[in-house]
Amino acid sequence: MQQKFNRLRFWTEQGNVNVPQLFFQFYKELAVADDEALIVLQLLSFEAQGIDFPTPNDLANRTHFQVNHISLMLQRLMQKGLLEITQGVDASGKLSEKYSLFPLWSRLVDLYEASLNKQEEVTVQQDAAAIFGQFEQEFGRLLSPIEIETVNMWLDQDGHTPEIIRAALKEAVLAGKLSMRYVDRILFEWKKKNIKSLQQIEKHSEQFRQHTIVKQPPVQQQTAPPKVSFYNWLEERE
């Protein structure tokens, strides 16, 4: 975490981060007033010119605000934990002060990451809701309350992802054993074998097929199409 903050501080101080877009997107959530937002942009402008500590008079010369109002806005930004005054040594070796917007950028990054997580949660919820429709389509009927609770347990208690549950349903359909018990057994065995992705499922199925190749009679003696073997999860043995 500290390393991330150090990188962020370096990027912002070097002017290599396009932060204003995030600022305009989230400054309302940070309780930054519109006049305070303008002061932030003015501070950025001064910083780009190499002026790290503009005075309220400097800011007043670029805005329609009075000096006392600008001083108040700077104070409010610091009280909100979005602006700080740091000390350093300039090129001549003298002690100097500067405004730093690093606390603001750090809060913006947190809000941005939170928004991504929220979008991901919404997608997962929508994906989970679609599972019920897929089961009802394959079963040709509405799910019973107990079956709905079973699916919810797979998601919430067992921690199966929607894509893994869909894959288990597909296995049951291909095997011609369409029942919640069979799907539950598949998920149980996958969890026991630490199978958590579609790639692992494909690898497991391929290994099964390689060990269950049915020897076919010579071509001239064949009277029926080759048999296709499906993994019977209800007959799983240790």
C-alpha atoms as an extended CHARMM CRD file, in Angstrom:
* protein
*
       238  EXT
         1         1  MET       CA              0.0000000000        0.0000000000        0.0000000000  PROA      1               0.0000000000
         2         2  GLN       CA              2.7900000000        2.4280000000        0.9180000000  PROA      2               0.0000000000
         3         3  GLN       CA              4.5550000000        1.6330000000       -2.3440000000  PROA      3               0.0000000000
         4         4  LYS       CA              1.4000000000        2.5200000000       -4.2790000000  PROA      4               0.0000000000
         5         5  PHE       CA              1.1640000000        5.8700000000       -2.4800000000  PROA      5               0.0000000000
         6         6  ASN       CA              4.8390000000        6.5810000000       -3.1620000000  PROA      6               0.0000000000
         7         7  ARG       CA              4.3300000000        5.9200000000       -6.8750000000  PROA      7               0.0000000000
         8         8  LEU       CA              1.1980000000        8.0360000000       -6.9100000000  PROA      8               0.0000000000
         9         9  ARG       CA              2.9890000000       10.9170000000       -5.2080000000  PROA      9               0.0000000000
        10        10  PHE       CA              5.8440000000       10.7140000000       -7.7190000000  PROA      10              0.0000000000
        11        11  TRP       CA              3.4830000000       10.6150000000      -10.7140000000  PROA      11              0.0000000000
        12        12  THR       CA              1.4000000000       13.5420000000       -9.5060000000  PROA      12              0.0000000000
        13        13  GLU       CA              4.4230000000       15.6400000000       -8.6600000000  PROA      13              0.0000000000
        14        14  GLN       CA              5.9190000000       14.9070000000      -12.0560000000  PROA      14              0.0000000000
        15        15  GLY       CA              2.6950000000       15.9050000000      -13.8000000000  PROA      15              0.0000000000
        16        16  ASN       CA              2.3390000000       12.5230000000      -15.4900000000  PROA      16              0.0000000000
        17        17  VAL       CA             -1.1710000000       11.6980000000      -14.2830000000  PROA      17              0.0000000000
        18        18  ASN       CA             -4.3190000000       12.9050000000      -16.0360000000  PROA      18              0.0000000000
        19        19  VAL       CA             -6.1250000000       13.5370000000      -12.7530000000  PROA      19              0.0000000000
        20        20  PRO       CA             -8.5760000000       16.3250000000      -13.7340000000  PROA      20              0.0000000000
        21        21  GLN       CA            -10.9000000000       13.8090000000      -15.4190000000  PROA      21              0.0000000000
        22        22  LEU       CA            -11.2290000000       11.8750000000      -12.1700000000  PROA      22              0.0000000000
        23        23  PHE       CA            -11.5540000000       15.1350000000      -10.2870000000  PROA      23              0.0000000000
        24        24  PHE       CA            -14.5210000000       16.3030000000      -12.3440000000  PROA      24              0.0000000000
        25        25  GLN       CA            -16.1030000000       12.8680000000      -12.0270000000  PROA      25              0.0000000000
        26        26  PHE       CA            -15.8690000000       12.5840000000       -8.2450000000  PROA      26              0.0000000000
        27        27  TYR       CA            -15.3360000000       15.9860000000       -6.6500000000  PROA      27              0.0000000000
        28        28  LYS       CA            -19.0250000000       16.2310000000       -5.7240000000  PROA      28              0.0000000000
        29        29  GLU       CA            -18.7210000000       12.9980000000       -3.7180000000  PROA      29              0.0000000000
        30        30  LEU       CA            -15.8120000000       14.5750000000       -1.8380000000  PROA      30              0.0000000000
        31        31  ALA       CA            -18.0750000000       17.4950000000       -0.8170000000  PROA      31              0.0000000000
        32        32  VAL       CA            -15.9320000000       19.9180000000       -2.8010000000  PROA      32              0.0000000000
        33        33  ALA       CA            -17.9400000000       23.0430000000       -3.6770000000  PROA      33              0.0000000000
        34        34  ASP       CA            -17.7890000000       24.4750000000       -7.1740000000  PROA      34              0.0000000000
        35        35  ASP       CA            -15.7880000000       27.5120000000       -6.0770000000  PROA      35              0.0000000000
        36        36  GLU       CA            -13.3390000000       25.2430000000       -4.2460000000  PROA      36              0.0000000000
        37        37  ALA       CA            -13.0310000000       23.1210000000       -7.3930000000  PROA      37              0.0000000000
        38        38  LEU       CA            -11.9750000000       26.2060000000       -9.3360000000  PROA      38              0.0000000000
        39        39  ILE       CA             -9.2950000000       26.9510000000       -6.7500000000  PROA      39              0.0000000000
        40        40  VAL       CA             -7.9940000000       23.3920000000       -7.1300000000  PROA      40              0.0000000000
        41        41  LEU       CA             -7.6970000000       23.8840000000      -10.8830000000  PROA      41              0.0000000000
        42        42  GLN       CA             -5.9330000000       27.1960000000      -10.3480000000  PROA      42              0.0000000000
        43        43  LEU       CA             -3.4610000000       25.5290000000       -7.9930000000  PROA      43              0.0000000000
        44        44  LEU       CA             -2.7920000000       22.9540000000      -10.7190000000  PROA      44              0.0000000000
        45        45  SER       CA             -2.2320000000       25.7340000000      -13.2160000000  PROA      45              0.0000000000
        46        46  PHE       CA              0.2450000000       27.5130000000      -10.9440000000  PROA      46              0.0000000000
        47        47  GLU       CA              2.0250000000       24.2190000000      -10.2480000000  PROA      47              0.0000000000
        48        48  ALA       CA              2.4250000000       23.6110000000      -13.9850000000  PROA      48              0.0000000000
        49        49  GLN       CA              4.1430000000       26.9940000000      -14.1920000000  PROA      49              0.0000000000
        50        50  GLY       CA              6.5360000000       26.0790000000      -11.3930000000  PROA      50              0.0000000000
        51        51  ILE       CA              4.7430000000       28.1670000000       -8.7660000000  PROA      51              0.0000000000
        52        52  ASP       CA              4.1400000000       25.7650000000       -5.8890000000  PROA      52              0.0000000000
        53        53  PHE       CA              2.8770000000       28.2060000000       -3.2630000000  PROA      53              0.0000000000
        54        54  PRO       CA              0.6950000000       30.9230000000       -4.8410000000  PROA      54              0.0000000000
        55        55  THR       CA             -0.6520000000       33.4990000000       -2.4420000000  PROA      55              0.0000000000
        56        56  PRO       CA             -4.3540000000       34.3400000000       -2.0690000000  PROA      56              0.0000000000
        57        57  ASN       CA             -3.5510000000       37.5310000000       -3.9880000000  PROA      57              0.0000000000
        58        58  ASP       CA             -2.0980000000       35.4670000000       -6.8590000000  PROA      58              0.0000000000
        59        59  LEU       CA             -5.2570000000       33.3710000000       -6.9520000000  PROA      59              0.0000000000
        60        60  ALA       CA             -7.4900000000       36.4510000000       -6.7160000000  PROA      60              0.0000000000
        61        61  ASN       CA             -5.8040000000       37.9470000000       -9.7560000000  PROA      61              0.0000000000
        62        62  ARG       CA             -7.0080000000       34.9660000000      -11.8000000000  PROA      62              0.0000000000
        63        63  THR       CA            -10.5350000000       34.7050000000      -10.4430000000  PROA      63              0.0000000000
        64        64  HSD       CA            -13.5120000000       36.8120000000       -9.4630000000  PROA      64              0.0000000000
        65        65  PHE       CA            -13.1150000000       35.8470000000       -5.8050000000  PROA      65              0.0000000000
        66        66  GLN       CA            -12.0630000000       38.2110000000       -3.0490000000  PROA      66              0.0000000000
        67        67  VAL       CA             -8.8130000000       37.4990000000       -1.2140000000  PROA      67              0.0000000000
        68        68  ASN       CA            -10.5560000000       36.7050000000        2.0750000000  PROA      68              0.0000000000
        69        69  HSD       CA            -12.8970000000       34.2470000000        0.3160000000  PROA      69              0.0000000000
        70        70  ILE       CA             -9.9250000000       32.5140000000       -1.3200000000  PROA      70              0.0000000000
        71        71  SER       CA             -8.1960000000       32.1840000000        2.0540000000  PROA      71              0.0000000000
        72        72  LEU       CA            -11.3870000000       30.6400000000        3.4330000000  PROA      72              0.0000000000
        73        73  MET       CA            -11.6090000000       28.1390000000        0.5530000000  PROA      73              0.0000000000
        74        74  LEU       CA             -7.9780000000       27.0840000000        1.0040000000  PROA      74              0.0000000000
        75        75  GLN       CA             -8.6530000000       26.5610000000        4.6870000000  PROA      75              0.0000000000
        76        76  ARG       CA            -11.7670000000       24.4790000000        3.9420000000  PROA      76              0.0000000000
        77        77  LEU       CA             -9.8570000000       22.2780000000        1.5100000000  PROA      77              0.0000000000
        78        78  MET       CA             -7.2430000000       21.6080000000        4.1760000000  PROA      78              0.0000000000
        79        79  GLN       CA             -9.9130000000       20.9130000000        6.7940000000  PROA      79              0.0000000000
        80        80  LYS       CA            -11.4960000000       18.3610000000        4.4410000000  PROA      80              0.0000000000
        81        81  GLY       CA             -8.1360000000       16.6250000000        4.1780000000  PROA      81              0.0000000000
        82        82  LEU       CA             -7.7910000000       17.3350000000        0.4540000000  PROA      82              0.0000000000
        83        83  LEU       CA             -4.9930000000       19.9160000000        0.5180000000  PROA      83              0.0000000000
        84        84  GLU       CA             -1.8390000000       20.1440000000        2.5840000000  PROA      84              0.0000000000
        85        85  ILE       CA              1.1590000000       22.4180000000        2.9560000000  PROA      85              0.0000000000
        86        86  THR       CA              4.4880000000       20.6200000000        2.7770000000  PROA      86              0.0000000000
        87        87  GLN       CA              7.9930000000       21.8610000000        3.3910000000  PROA      87              0.0000000000
        88        88  GLY       CA             11.0870000000       21.2680000000        1.3440000000  PROA      88              0.0000000000
        89        89  VAL       CA             14.3620000000       22.7820000000        0.2670000000  PROA      89              0.0000000000
        90        90  ASP       CA             14.5940000000       24.7520000000       -2.9760000000  PROA      90              0.0000000000
        91        91  ALA       CA             17.4860000000       24.8280000000       -5.4380000000  PROA      91              0.0000000000
        92        92  SER       CA             19.2790000000       27.4930000000       -3.4100000000  PROA      92              0.0000000000
        93        93  GLY       CA             19.0840000000       25.4240000000       -0.2340000000  PROA      93              0.0000000000
        94        94  LYS       CA             16.4400000000       27.5670000000        1.4000000000  PROA      94              0.0000000000
        95        95  LEU       CA             13.4810000000       26.1260000000        3.2790000000  PROA      95              0.0000000000
        96        96  SER       CA             10.3200000000       26.4930000000        1.2030000000  PROA      96              0.0000000000
        97        97  GLU       CA              6.6430000000       25.6530000000        1.4430000000  PROA      97              0.0000000000
        98        98  LYS       CA              4.2870000000       24.3600000000       -1.2230000000  PROA      98              0.0000000000
        99        99  TYR       CA              0.6980000000       23.3130000000       -1.6460000000  PROA      99              0.0000000000
       100       100  SER       CA              0.2530000000       19.5980000000       -2.2070000000  PROA      100             0.0000000000
       101       101  LEU       CA             -2.9020000000       18.0620000000       -3.6530000000  PROA      101             0.0000000000
       102       102  PHE       CA             -1.6620000000       14.5470000000       -3.0090000000  PROA      102             0.0000000000
       103       103  PRO       CA             -4.3630000000       13.8870000000       -0.3430000000  PROA      103             0.0000000000
       104       104  LEU       CA             -7.0070000000       14.8020000000       -2.9320000000  PROA      104             0.0000000000
       105       105  TRP       CA             -5.5260000000       12.4950000000       -5.5770000000  PROA      105             0.0000000000
       106       106  SER       CA             -5.3120000000        9.6720000000       -3.0480000000  PROA      106             0.0000000000
       107       107  ARG       CA             -9.0150000000       10.0610000000       -2.1990000000  PROA      107             0.0000000000
       108       108  LEU       CA             -9.8890000000       10.1660000000       -5.9120000000  PROA      108             0.0000000000
       109       109  VAL       CA             -8.0390000000        6.9030000000       -6.5270000000  PROA      109             0.0000000000
       110       110  ASP       CA             -9.9520000000        5.2880000000       -3.6580000000  PROA      110             0.0000000000
       111       111  LEU       CA            -13.2720000000        6.4740000000       -5.1010000000  PROA      111             0.0000000000
       112       112  TYR       CA            -12.3260000000        5.2520000000       -8.5710000000  PROA      112             0.0000000000
       113       113  GLU       CA            -11.3680000000        1.8010000000       -7.2870000000  PROA      113             0.0000000000
       114       114  ALA       CA            -14.5850000000        1.6540000000       -5.2630000000  PROA      114             0.0000000000
       115       115  SER       CA            -16.6290000000        2.5050000000       -8.3640000000  PROA      115             0.0000000000
       116       116  LEU       CA            -14.9280000000       -0.3070000000      -10.3060000000  PROA      116             0.0000000000
       117       117  ASN       CA            -15.6510000000       -2.7700000000       -7.5040000000  PROA      117             0.0000000000
       118       118  LYS       CA            -19.2840000000       -1.6410000000       -7.4310000000  PROA      118             0.0000000000
       119       119  GLN       CA            -19.6300000000       -2.1500000000      -11.1790000000  PROA      119             0.0000000000
       120       120  GLU       CA            -18.1100000000       -5.6050000000      -10.8240000000  PROA      120             0.0000000000
       121       121  GLU       CA            -20.5580000000       -6.4730000000       -8.0280000000  PROA      121             0.0000000000
       122       122  VAL       CA            -23.4970000000       -5.3580000000      -10.1760000000  PROA      122             0.0000000000
       123       123  THR       CA            -22.2430000000       -7.5110000000      -13.0510000000  PROA      123             0.0000000000
       124       124  VAL       CA            -21.9000000000      -10.5320000000      -10.7600000000  PROA      124             0.0000000000
       125       125  GLN       CA            -25.4140000000       -9.9930000000       -9.3860000000  PROA      125             0.0000000000
       126       126  GLN       CA            -26.8590000000       -9.7600000000      -12.8900000000  PROA      126             0.0000000000
       127       127  ASP       CA            -24.9220000000      -12.8520000000      -13.9080000000  PROA      127             0.0000000000
       128       128  ALA       CA            -26.1790000000      -14.7290000000      -10.8600000000  PROA      128             0.0000000000
       129       129  ALA       CA            -29.7860000000      -13.7390000000      -11.5990000000  PROA      129             0.0000000000
       130       130  ALA       CA            -29.4190000000      -15.1190000000      -15.1220000000  PROA      130             0.0000000000
       131       131  ILE       CA            -28.5230000000      -18.5390000000      -13.7160000000  PROA      131             0.0000000000
       132       132  PHE       CA            -32.0700000000      -19.1420000000      -12.5070000000  PROA      132             0.0000000000
       133       133  GLY       CA            -33.3880000000      -18.5200000000      -16.0030000000  PROA      133             0.0000000000
       134       134  GLN       CA            -30.8830000000      -20.9730000000      -17.4690000000  PROA      134             0.0000000000
       135       135  PHE       CA            -31.8880000000      -23.7040000000      -15.0300000000  PROA      135             0.0000000000
       136       136  GLU       CA            -35.5750000000      -23.1250000000      -15.7460000000  PROA      136             0.0000000000
       137       137  GLN       CA            -34.9020000000      -23.2350000000      -19.4800000000  PROA      137             0.0000000000
       138       138  GLU       CA            -33.0480000000      -26.5510000000      -19.2450000000  PROA      138             0.0000000000
       139       139  PHE       CA            -35.5220000000      -28.0520000000      -16.7790000000  PROA      139             0.0000000000
       140       140  GLY       CA            -38.4970000000      -26.8160000000      -18.7930000000  PROA      140             0.0000000000
       141       141  ARG       CA            -40.2280000000      -25.5210000000      -15.6910000000  PROA      141             0.0000000000
       142       142  LEU       CA            -39.9910000000      -22.9860000000      -12.8870000000  PROA      142             0.0000000000
       143       143  LEU       CA            -37.6000000000      -23.7810000000      -10.0550000000  PROA      143             0.0000000000
       144       144  SER       CA            -39.0840000000      -24.6930000000       -6.7120000000  PROA      144             0.0000000000
       145       145  PRO       CA            -38.2500000000      -22.6120000000       -3.6010000000  PROA      145             0.0000000000
       146       146  ILE       CA            -35.9050000000      -25.3680000000       -2.4150000000  PROA      146             0.0000000000
       147       147  GLU       CA            -34.0940000000      -25.4020000000       -5.7710000000  PROA      147             0.0000000000
       148       148  ILE       CA            -33.7490000000      -21.6190000000       -5.7090000000  PROA      148             0.0000000000
       149       149  GLU       CA            -32.2830000000      -21.8600000000       -2.2130000000  PROA      149             0.0000000000
       150       150  THR       CA            -29.8690000000      -24.5250000000       -3.4480000000  PROA      150             0.0000000000
       151       151  VAL       CA            -28.5640000000      -22.2260000000       -6.1820000000  PROA      151             0.0000000000
       152       152  ASN       CA            -28.1980000000      -19.4050000000       -3.6650000000  PROA      152             0.0000000000
       153       153  MET       CA            -26.1920000000      -21.7110000000       -1.3890000000  PROA      153             0.0000000000
       154       154  TRP       CA            -23.8790000000      -22.5720000000       -4.2690000000  PROA      154             0.0000000000
       155       155  LEU       CA            -23.2390000000      -18.8710000000       -4.7840000000  PROA      155             0.0000000000
       156       156  ASP       CA            -23.1610000000      -17.5470000000       -1.2190000000  PROA      156             0.0000000000
       157       157  GLN       CA            -21.9920000000      -20.4130000000        0.9900000000  PROA      157             0.0000000000
       158       158  ASP       CA            -19.9490000000      -22.5980000000       -1.3470000000  PROA      158             0.0000000000
       159       159  GLY       CA            -18.4610000000      -19.6330000000       -3.2120000000  PROA      159             0.0000000000
       160       160  HSD       CA            -19.0100000000      -21.0050000000       -6.7230000000  PROA      160             0.0000000000
       161       161  THR       CA            -18.9420000000      -18.3960000000       -9.4780000000  PROA      161             0.0000000000
       162       162  PRO       CA            -21.8550000000      -18.1050000000      -11.9210000000  PROA      162             0.0000000000
       163       163  GLU       CA            -19.7010000000      -19.3930000000      -14.7770000000  PROA      163             0.0000000000
       164       164  ILE       CA            -18.7410000000      -22.5170000000      -12.8010000000  PROA      164             0.0000000000
       165       165  ILE       CA            -22.3930000000      -23.2220000000      -11.9720000000  PROA      165             0.0000000000
       166       166  ARG       CA            -23.3220000000      -22.8100000000      -15.6500000000  PROA      166             0.0000000000
       167       167  ALA       CA            -20.5320000000      -25.2290000000      -16.5720000000  PROA      167             0.0000000000
       168       168  ALA       CA            -21.8390000000      -27.7950000000      -14.0840000000  PROA      168             0.0000000000
       169       169  LEU       CA            -25.3410000000      -27.4360000000      -15.5200000000  PROA      169             0.0000000000
       170       170  LYS       CA            -23.9000000000      -27.9900000000      -18.9930000000  PROA      170             0.0000000000
       171       171  GLU       CA            -22.1470000000      -31.1560000000      -17.7930000000  PROA      171             0.0000000000
       172       172  ALA       CA            -25.4400000000      -32.4630000000      -16.4290000000  PROA      172             0.0000000000
       173       173  VAL       CA            -27.2600000000      -31.6800000000      -19.6750000000  PROA      173             0.0000000000
       174       174  LEU       CA            -24.6100000000      -33.4240000000      -21.7980000000  PROA      174             0.0000000000
       175       175  ALA       CA            -24.6730000000      -36.4690000000      -19.5230000000  PROA      175             0.0000000000
       176       176  GLY       CA            -28.4680000000      -36.6450000000      -19.7070000000  PROA      176             0.0000000000
       177       177  LYS       CA            -28.7440000000      -36.4730000000      -15.9130000000  PROA      177             0.0000000000
       178       178  LEU       CA            -30.6810000000      -33.2610000000      -15.4450000000  PROA      178             0.0000000000
       179       179  SER       CA            -31.2130000000      -32.9010000000      -11.7130000000  PROA      179             0.0000000000
       180       180  MET       CA            -30.1540000000      -30.5130000000       -8.9850000000  PROA      180             0.0000000000
       181       181  ARG       CA            -28.5780000000      -33.4480000000       -7.1410000000  PROA      181             0.0000000000
       182       182  TYR       CA            -26.3360000000      -34.2370000000      -10.0980000000  PROA      182             0.0000000000
       183       183  VAL       CA            -25.2900000000      -30.6020000000      -10.5530000000  PROA      183             0.0000000000
       184       184  ASP       CA            -24.5900000000      -30.3560000000       -6.8210000000  PROA      184             0.0000000000
       185       185  ARG       CA            -22.4010000000      -33.4700000000       -7.0170000000  PROA      185             0.0000000000
       186       186  ILE       CA            -20.4350000000      -31.9850000000       -9.9020000000  PROA      186             0.0000000000
       187       187  LEU       CA            -19.8180000000      -28.7810000000       -7.9780000000  PROA      187             0.0000000000
       188       188  PHE       CA            -18.8380000000      -30.7740000000       -4.8790000000  PROA      188             0.0000000000
       189       189  GLU       CA            -16.2740000000      -32.8080000000       -6.8220000000  PROA      189             0.0000000000
       190       190  TRP       CA            -14.8640000000      -29.7200000000       -8.5530000000  PROA      190             0.0000000000
       191       191  LYS       CA            -14.4300000000      -27.9790000000       -5.2220000000  PROA      191             0.0000000000
       192       192  LYS       CA            -12.7840000000      -31.0710000000       -3.7450000000  PROA      192             0.0000000000
       193       193  LYS       CA            -10.3700000000      -31.1680000000       -6.6880000000  PROA      193             0.0000000000
       194       194  ASN       CA             -9.8050000000      -27.3870000000       -6.3740000000  PROA      194             0.0000000000
       195       195  ILE       CA            -11.2450000000      -26.7980000000       -9.8570000000  PROA      195             0.0000000000
       196       196  LYS       CA            -12.1470000000      -23.1180000000      -10.0290000000  PROA      196             0.0000000000
       197       197  SER       CA            -11.9290000000      -22.1000000000      -13.6820000000  PROA      197             0.0000000000
       198       198  LEU       CA            -13.2930000000      -23.1380000000      -17.0640000000  PROA      198             0.0000000000
       199       199  GLN       CA             -9.7450000000      -23.9600000000      -18.1810000000  PROA      199             0.0000000000
       200       200  GLN       CA             -9.3600000000      -26.4300000000      -15.3130000000  PROA      200             0.0000000000
       201       201  ILE       CA            -12.7280000000      -27.9730000000      -16.1830000000  PROA      201             0.0000000000
       202       202  GLU       CA            -11.6880000000      -28.4620000000      -19.8090000000  PROA      202             0.0000000000
       203       203  LYS       CA             -8.3990000000      -30.0110000000      -18.7050000000  PROA      203             0.0000000000
       204       204  HSD       CA            -10.1900000000      -32.4040000000      -16.3360000000  PROA      204             0.0000000000
       205       205  SER       CA            -12.6860000000      -33.4170000000      -19.0340000000  PROA      205             0.0000000000
       206       206  GLU       CA             -9.8950000000      -34.0000000000      -21.5380000000  PROA      206             0.0000000000
       207       207  GLN       CA             -8.0330000000      -36.2270000000      -19.0810000000  PROA      207             0.0000000000
       208       208  PHE       CA            -11.2300000000      -38.2020000000      -18.5050000000  PROA      208             0.0000000000
       209       209  ARG       CA            -11.7990000000      -38.6900000000      -22.2310000000  PROA      209             0.0000000000
       210       210  GLN       CA             -8.2180000000      -39.8860000000      -22.7220000000  PROA      210             0.0000000000
       211       211  HSD       CA             -8.7130000000      -42.5830000000      -20.0790000000  PROA      211             0.0000000000
       212       212  THR       CA            -12.1180000000      -43.7260000000      -21.3280000000  PROA      212             0.0000000000
       213       213  ILE       CA            -11.5280000000      -44.1670000000      -25.0490000000  PROA      213             0.0000000000
       214       214  VAL       CA            -13.7210000000      -47.0620000000      -26.1530000000  PROA      214             0.0000000000
       215       215  LYS       CA            -11.9540000000      -49.3980000000      -28.5090000000  PROA      215             0.0000000000
       216       216  GLN       CA            -13.9100000000      -49.6660000000      -31.7340000000  PROA      216             0.0000000000
       217       217  PRO       CA            -14.0390000000      -52.7690000000      -33.9430000000  PROA      217             0.0000000000
       218       218  PRO       CA            -12.4860000000      -52.6160000000      -37.4150000000  PROA      218             0.0000000000
       219       219  VAL       CA            -14.2530000000      -50.3050000000      -39.8100000000  PROA      219             0.0000000000
       220       220  GLN       CA            -15.8340000000      -53.1540000000      -41.7950000000  PROA      220             0.0000000000
       221       221  GLN       CA            -17.3560000000      -54.6470000000      -38.6320000000  PROA      221             0.0000000000
       222       222  GLN       CA            -18.8430000000      -51.4460000000      -37.2050000000  PROA      222             0.0000000000
       223       223  THR       CA            -22.6160000000      -51.5200000000      -37.0270000000  PROA      223             0.0000000000
       224       224  ALA       CA            -23.1930000000      -48.4710000000      -34.7930000000  PROA      224             0.0000000000
       225       225  PRO       CA            -21.6420000000      -45.0410000000      -34.3560000000  PROA      225             0.0000000000
       226       226  PRO       CA            -18.7980000000      -44.7060000000      -31.7940000000  PROA      226             0.0000000000
       227       227  LYS       CA            -19.8400000000      -44.2880000000      -28.1960000000  PROA      227             0.0000000000
       228       228  VAL       CA            -19.2650000000      -40.9640000000      -26.4510000000  PROA      228             0.0000000000
       229       229  SER       CA            -18.3970000000      -41.3270000000      -22.7800000000  PROA      229             0.0000000000
       230       230  PHE       CA            -19.5380000000      -38.8080000000      -20.1980000000  PROA      230             0.0000000000
       231       231  TYR       CA            -18.1690000000      -38.4580000000      -16.7140000000  PROA      231             0.0000000000
       232       232  ASN       CA            -20.6690000000      -39.8340000000      -14.1840000000  PROA      232             0.0000000000
       233       233  TRP       CA            -20.2000000000      -37.5960000000      -11.1850000000  PROA      233             0.0000000000
       234       234  LEU       CA            -22.6120000000      -39.6110000000       -9.0520000000  PROA      234             0.0000000000
       235       235  GLU       CA            -20.2300000000      -42.5650000000       -9.3140000000  PROA      235             0.0000000000
       236       236  GLU       CA            -17.1540000000      -40.6060000000       -8.2510000000  PROA      236             0.0000000000
       237       237  ARG       CA            -14.8420000000      -42.6890000000       -6.0840000000  PROA      237             0.0000000000
       238       238  GLU       CA            -11.9230000000      -41.6930000000       -3.8910000000  PROA      238             0.0000000000
